[in-house]
XYZ file of N, CA, C and O in Angstrom:
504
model
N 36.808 -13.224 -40.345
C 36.062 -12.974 -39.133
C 35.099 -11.810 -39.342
O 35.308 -10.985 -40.231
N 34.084 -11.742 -38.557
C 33.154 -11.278 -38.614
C 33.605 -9.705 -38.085
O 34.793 -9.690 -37.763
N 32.947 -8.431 -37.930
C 33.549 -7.237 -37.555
C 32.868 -6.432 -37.740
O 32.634 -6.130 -38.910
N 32.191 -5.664 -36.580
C 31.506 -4.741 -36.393
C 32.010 -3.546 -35.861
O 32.504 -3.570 -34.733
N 31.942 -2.153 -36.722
C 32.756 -1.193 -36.107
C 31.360 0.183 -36.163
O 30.809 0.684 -37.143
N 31.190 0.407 -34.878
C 30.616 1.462 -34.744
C 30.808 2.871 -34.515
O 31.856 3.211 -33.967
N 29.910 3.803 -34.868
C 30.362 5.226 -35.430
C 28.903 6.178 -35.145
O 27.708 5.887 -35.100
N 29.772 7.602 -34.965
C 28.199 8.611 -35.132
C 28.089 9.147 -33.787
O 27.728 10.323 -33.811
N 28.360 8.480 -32.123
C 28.098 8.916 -30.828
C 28.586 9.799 -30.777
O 29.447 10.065 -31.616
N 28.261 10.677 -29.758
C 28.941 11.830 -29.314
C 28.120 12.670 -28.888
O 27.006 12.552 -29.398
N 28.265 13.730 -27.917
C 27.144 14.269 -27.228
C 26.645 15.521 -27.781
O 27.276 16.293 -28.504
N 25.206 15.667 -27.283
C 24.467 16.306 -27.812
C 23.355 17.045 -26.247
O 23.231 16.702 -25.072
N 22.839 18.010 -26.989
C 21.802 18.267 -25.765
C 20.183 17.386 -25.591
O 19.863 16.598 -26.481
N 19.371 17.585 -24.541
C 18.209 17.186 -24.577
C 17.878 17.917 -25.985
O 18.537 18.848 -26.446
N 16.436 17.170 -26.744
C 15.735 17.071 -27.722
C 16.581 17.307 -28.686
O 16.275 18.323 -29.309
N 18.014 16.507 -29.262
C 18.688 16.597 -30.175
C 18.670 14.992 -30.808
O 18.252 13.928 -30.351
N 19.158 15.270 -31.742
C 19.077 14.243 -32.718
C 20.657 13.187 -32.917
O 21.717 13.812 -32.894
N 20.692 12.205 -33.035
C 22.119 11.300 -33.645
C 22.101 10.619 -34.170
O 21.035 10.022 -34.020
N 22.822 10.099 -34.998
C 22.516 9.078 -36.059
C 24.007 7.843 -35.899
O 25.110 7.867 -36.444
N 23.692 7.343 -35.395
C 24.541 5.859 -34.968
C 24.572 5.363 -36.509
O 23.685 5.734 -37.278
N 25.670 4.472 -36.956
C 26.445 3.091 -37.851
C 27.223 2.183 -37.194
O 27.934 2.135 -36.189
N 26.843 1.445 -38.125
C 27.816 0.016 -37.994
C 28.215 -0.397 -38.933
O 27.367 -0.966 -39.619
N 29.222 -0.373 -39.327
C 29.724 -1.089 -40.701
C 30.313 -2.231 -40.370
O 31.028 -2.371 -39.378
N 29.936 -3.431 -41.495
C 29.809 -5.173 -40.803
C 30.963 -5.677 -41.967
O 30.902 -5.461 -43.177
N 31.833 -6.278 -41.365
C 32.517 -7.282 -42.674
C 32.617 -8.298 -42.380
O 32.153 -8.794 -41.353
N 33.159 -8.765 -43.101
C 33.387 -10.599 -42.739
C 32.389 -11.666 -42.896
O 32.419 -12.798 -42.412
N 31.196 -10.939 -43.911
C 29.744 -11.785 -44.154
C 29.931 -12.226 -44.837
O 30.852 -11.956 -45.609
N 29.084 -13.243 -44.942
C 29.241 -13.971 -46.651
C 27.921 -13.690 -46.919
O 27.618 -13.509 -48.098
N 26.770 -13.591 -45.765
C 25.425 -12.941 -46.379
C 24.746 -12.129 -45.801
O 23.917 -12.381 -44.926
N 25.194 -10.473 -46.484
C 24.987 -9.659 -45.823
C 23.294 -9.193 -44.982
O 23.118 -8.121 -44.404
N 22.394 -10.124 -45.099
C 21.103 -10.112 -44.869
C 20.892 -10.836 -43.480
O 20.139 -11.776 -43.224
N 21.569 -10.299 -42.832
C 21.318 -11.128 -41.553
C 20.453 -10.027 -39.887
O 20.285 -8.816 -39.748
N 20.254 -10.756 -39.319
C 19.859 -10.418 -38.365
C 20.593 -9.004 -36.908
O 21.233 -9.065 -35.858
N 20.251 -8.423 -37.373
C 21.208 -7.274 -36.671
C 20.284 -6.621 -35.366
O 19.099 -6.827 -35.104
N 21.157 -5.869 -34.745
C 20.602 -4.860 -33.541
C 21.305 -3.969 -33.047
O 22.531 -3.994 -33.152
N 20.566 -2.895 -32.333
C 21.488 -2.275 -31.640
C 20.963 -2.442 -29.380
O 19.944 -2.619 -28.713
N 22.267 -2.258 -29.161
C 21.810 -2.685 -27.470
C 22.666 -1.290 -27.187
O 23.331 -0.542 -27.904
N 22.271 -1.322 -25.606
C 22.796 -0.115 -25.041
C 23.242 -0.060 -23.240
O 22.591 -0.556 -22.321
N 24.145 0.470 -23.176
C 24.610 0.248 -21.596
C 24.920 1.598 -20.819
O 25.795 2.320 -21.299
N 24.357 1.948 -19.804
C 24.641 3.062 -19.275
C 25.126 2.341 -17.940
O 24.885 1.238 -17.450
N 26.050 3.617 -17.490
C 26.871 2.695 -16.459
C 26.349 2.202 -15.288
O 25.375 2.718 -14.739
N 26.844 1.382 -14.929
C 25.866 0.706 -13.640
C 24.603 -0.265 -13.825
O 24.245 -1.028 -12.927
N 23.897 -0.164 -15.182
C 23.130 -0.729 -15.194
C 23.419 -2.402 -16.238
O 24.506 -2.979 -16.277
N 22.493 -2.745 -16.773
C 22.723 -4.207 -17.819
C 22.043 -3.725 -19.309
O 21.011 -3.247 -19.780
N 23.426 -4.222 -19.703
C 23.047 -4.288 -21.184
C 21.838 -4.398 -21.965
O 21.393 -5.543 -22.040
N 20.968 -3.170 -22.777
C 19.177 -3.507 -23.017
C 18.984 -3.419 -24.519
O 19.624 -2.674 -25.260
N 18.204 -4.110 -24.818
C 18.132 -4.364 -26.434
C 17.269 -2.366 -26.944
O 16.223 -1.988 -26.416
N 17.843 -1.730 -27.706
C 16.990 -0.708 -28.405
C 16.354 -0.918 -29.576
O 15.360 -0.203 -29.701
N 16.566 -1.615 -30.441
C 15.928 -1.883 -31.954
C 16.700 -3.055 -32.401
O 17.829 -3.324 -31.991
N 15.942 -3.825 -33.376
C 16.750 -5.073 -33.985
C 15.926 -4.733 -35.146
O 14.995 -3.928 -35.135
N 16.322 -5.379 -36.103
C 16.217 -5.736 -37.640
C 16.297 -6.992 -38.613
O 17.400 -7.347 -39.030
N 15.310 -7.566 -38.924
C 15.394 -9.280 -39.509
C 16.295 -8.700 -40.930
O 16.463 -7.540 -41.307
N 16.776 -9.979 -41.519
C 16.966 -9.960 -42.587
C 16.526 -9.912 -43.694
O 17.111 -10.117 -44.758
N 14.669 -9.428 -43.355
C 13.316 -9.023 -44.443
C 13.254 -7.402 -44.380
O 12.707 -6.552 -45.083
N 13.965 -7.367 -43.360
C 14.069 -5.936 -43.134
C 13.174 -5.187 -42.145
O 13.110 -3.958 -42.137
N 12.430 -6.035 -41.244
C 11.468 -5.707 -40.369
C 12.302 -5.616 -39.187
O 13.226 -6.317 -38.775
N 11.592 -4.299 -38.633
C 12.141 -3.681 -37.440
C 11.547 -3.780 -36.477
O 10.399 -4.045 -36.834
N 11.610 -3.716 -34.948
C 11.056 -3.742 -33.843
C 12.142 -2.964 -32.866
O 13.356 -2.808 -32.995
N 10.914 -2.400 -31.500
C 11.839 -1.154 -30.934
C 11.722 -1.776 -29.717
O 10.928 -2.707 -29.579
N 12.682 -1.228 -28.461
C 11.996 -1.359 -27.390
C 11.066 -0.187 -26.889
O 11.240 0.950 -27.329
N 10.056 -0.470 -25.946
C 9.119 0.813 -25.534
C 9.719 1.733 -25.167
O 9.005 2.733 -25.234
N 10.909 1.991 -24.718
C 11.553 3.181 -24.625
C 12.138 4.220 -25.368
O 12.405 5.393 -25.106
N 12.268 3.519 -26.342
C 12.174 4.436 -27.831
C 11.017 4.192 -29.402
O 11.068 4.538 -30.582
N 10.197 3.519 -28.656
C 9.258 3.742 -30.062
C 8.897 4.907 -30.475
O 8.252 5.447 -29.577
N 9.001 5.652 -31.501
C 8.187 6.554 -31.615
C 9.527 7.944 -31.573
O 9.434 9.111 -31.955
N 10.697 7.204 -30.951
C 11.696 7.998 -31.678
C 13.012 7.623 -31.937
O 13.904 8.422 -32.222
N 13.164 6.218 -31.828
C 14.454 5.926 -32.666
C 13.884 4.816 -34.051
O 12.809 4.218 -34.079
N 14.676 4.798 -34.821
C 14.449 4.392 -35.912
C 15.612 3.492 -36.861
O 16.217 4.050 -37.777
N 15.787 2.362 -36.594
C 16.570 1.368 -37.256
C 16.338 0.901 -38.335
O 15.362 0.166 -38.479
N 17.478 1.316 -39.752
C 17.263 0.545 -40.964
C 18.891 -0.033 -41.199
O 19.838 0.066 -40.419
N 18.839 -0.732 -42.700
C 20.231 -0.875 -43.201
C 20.041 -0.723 -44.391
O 19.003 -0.505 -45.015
N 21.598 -0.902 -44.872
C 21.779 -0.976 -46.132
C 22.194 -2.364 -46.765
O 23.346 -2.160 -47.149
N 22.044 -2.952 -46.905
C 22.871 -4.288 -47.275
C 24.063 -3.746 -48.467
O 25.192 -3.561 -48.013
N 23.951 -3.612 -49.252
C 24.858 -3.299 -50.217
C 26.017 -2.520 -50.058
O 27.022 -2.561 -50.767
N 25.688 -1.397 -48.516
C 27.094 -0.936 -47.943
C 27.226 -1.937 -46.821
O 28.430 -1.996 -46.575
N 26.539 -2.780 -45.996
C 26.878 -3.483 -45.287
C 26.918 -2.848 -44.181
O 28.028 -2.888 -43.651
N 25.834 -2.058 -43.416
C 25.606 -0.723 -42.832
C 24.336 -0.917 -42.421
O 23.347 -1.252 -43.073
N 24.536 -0.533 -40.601
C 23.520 -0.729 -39.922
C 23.251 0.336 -39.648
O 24.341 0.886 -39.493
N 22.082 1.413 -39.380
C 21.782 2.281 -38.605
C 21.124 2.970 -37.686
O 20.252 2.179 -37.329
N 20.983 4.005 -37.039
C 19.852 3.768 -35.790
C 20.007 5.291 -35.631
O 20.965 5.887 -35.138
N 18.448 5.994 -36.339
C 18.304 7.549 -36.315
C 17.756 7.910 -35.059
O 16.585 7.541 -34.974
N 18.241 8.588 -33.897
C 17.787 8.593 -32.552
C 17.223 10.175 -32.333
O 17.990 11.097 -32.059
N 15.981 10.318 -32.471
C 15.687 11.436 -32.198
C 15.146 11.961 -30.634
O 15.281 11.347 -29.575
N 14.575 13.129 -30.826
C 13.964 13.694 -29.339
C 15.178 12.969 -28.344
O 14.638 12.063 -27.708
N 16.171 13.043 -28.116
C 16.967 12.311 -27.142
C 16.588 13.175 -25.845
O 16.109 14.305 -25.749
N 17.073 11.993 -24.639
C 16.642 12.664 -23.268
C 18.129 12.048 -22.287
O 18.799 11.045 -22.535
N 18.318 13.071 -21.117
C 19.365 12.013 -20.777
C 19.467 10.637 -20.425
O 20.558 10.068 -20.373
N 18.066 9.911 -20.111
C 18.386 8.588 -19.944
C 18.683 7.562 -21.195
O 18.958 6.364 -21.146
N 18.569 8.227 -22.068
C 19.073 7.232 -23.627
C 20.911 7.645 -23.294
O 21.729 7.014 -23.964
N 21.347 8.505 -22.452
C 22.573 8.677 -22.213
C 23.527 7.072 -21.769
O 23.297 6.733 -20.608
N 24.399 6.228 -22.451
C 24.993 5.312 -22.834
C 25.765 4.740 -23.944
O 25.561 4.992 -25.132
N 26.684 3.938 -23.469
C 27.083 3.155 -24.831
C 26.332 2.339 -25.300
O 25.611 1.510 -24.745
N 26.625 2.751 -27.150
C 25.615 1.927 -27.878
C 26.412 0.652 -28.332
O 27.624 0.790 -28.170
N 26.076 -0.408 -28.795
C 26.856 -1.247 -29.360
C 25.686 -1.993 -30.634
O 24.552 -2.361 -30.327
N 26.116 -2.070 -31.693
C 26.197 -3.580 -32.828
C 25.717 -4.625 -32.252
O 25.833 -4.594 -31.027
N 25.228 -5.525 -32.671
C 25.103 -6.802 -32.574
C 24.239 -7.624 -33.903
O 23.112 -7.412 -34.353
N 25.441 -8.778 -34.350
C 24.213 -9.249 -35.648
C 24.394 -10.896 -35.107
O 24.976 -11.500 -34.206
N 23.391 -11.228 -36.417
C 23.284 -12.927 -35.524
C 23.143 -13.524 -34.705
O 23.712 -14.524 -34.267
N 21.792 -12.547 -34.207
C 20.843 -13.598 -33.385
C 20.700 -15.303 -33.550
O 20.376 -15.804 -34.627
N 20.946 -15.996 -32.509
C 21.435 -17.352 -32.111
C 19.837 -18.221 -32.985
O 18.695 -17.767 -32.909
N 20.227 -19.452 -33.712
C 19.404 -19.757 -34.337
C 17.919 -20.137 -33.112
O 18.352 -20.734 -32.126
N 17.003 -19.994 -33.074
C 15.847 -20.209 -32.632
C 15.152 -19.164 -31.570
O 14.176 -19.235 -30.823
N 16.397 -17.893 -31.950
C 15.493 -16.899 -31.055
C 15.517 -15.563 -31.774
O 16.230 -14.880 -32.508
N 13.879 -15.572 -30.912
C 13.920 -14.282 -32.293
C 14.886 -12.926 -32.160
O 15.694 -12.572 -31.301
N 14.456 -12.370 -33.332
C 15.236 -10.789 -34.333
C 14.400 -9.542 -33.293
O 13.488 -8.802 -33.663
N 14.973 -9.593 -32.054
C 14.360 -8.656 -31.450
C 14.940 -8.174 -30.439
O 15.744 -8.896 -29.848
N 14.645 -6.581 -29.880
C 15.364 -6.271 -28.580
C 15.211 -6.822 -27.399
O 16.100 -6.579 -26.583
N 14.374 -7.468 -27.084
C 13.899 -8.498 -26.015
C 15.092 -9.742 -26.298
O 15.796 -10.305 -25.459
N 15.060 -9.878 -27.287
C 16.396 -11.413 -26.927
C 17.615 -10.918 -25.891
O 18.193 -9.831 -25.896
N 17.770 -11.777 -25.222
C 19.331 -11.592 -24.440
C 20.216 -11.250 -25.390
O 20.269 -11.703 -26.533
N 20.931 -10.419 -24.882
C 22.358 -10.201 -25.415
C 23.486 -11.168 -25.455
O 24.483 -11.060 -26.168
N 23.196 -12.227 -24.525
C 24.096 -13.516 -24.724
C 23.819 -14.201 -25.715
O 24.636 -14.971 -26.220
N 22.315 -13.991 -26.268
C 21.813 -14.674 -27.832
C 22.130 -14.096 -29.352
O 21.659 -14.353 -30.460
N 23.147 -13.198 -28.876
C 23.424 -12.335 -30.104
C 24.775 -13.103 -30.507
O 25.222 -13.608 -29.477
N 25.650 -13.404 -31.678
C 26.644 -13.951 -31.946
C 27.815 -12.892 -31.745
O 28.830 -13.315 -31.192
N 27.784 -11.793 -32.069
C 28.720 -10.688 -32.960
C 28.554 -9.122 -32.302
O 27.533 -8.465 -32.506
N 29.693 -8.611 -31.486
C 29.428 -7.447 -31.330
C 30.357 -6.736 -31.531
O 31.524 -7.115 -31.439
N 29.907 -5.283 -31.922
C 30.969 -4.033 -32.193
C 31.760 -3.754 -30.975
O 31.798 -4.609 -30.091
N 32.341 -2.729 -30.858
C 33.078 -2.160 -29.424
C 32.586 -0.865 -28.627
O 33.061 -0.382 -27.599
N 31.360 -0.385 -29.494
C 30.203 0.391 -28.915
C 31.320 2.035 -29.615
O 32.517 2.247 -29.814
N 29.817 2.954 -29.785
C 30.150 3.880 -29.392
C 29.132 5.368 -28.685
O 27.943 5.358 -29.003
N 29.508 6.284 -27.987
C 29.523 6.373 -26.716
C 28.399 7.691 -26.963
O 28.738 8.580 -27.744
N 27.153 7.767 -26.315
C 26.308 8.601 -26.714
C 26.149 9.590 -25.248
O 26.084 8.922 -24.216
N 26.080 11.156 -25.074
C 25.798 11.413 -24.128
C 24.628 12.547 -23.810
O 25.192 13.521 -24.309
N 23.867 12.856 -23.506
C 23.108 13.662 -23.653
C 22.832 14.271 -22.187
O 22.670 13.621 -21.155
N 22.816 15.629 -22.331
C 22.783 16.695 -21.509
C 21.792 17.940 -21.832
O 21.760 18.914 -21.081
């Protein structure tokens, strides 16, 4: 089975920095379609960055320009460098790989189009 375990949250002040992981097992090819989404309470689950399996990234407008999603394939390791933080990036982050075949590798896809998710972990900023 597939298994996403996320790592790195924990709070910080305005204009501080965090660096989110996901470490993925259960692939047979580690080049797949990944993301990260995010939930603050009360509201619905929102795509922050995704990543194709070419390695091309896309953000949502709410963090272009300061979060930053790459991987590693070879550790099997997703990541998401979140800078300038403010409290509304304040939420749980979660994993997600395997975007549903015919939609795209992006934070705009539904989260119901994602196959695979971590159990989040928990970012807070003050």
């Amino acid at each position: 089975d597939v298994q996403l375990v996320e790592s790195g949250g924990g709070s910080v002040q305005a204009g501080g920095s965090l660096r989110l992981s996901c470490a993925a097992s259960g692939y047979t090819d580690s080049s797949v379609s990944m993301g990260w989404f995010r939930q603050a309470p009360g509201k619905e689950r929102e795509g922050v960055a995704a990543i194709d399996s070419d390695g091309i990234a896309s953000y949502a407008d709410s963090v272009k320009g300061r979060f930053s999603v790459s991987r590693d394939n070879a550790k099997n390791t997703l990541y998401l460098q979140m800078n300038r933080l403010s409290p509304e990036d304040t939420a749980m982050y979660y994993c997600a790989s395997y975007v549903l075949q015919g939609r795209a590798c992006h934070p705009s896809t539904r989260p119901t189009h994602w196959r695979y998710w971590g159990q989040g972990t928990q970012v807070t900023v003050s």
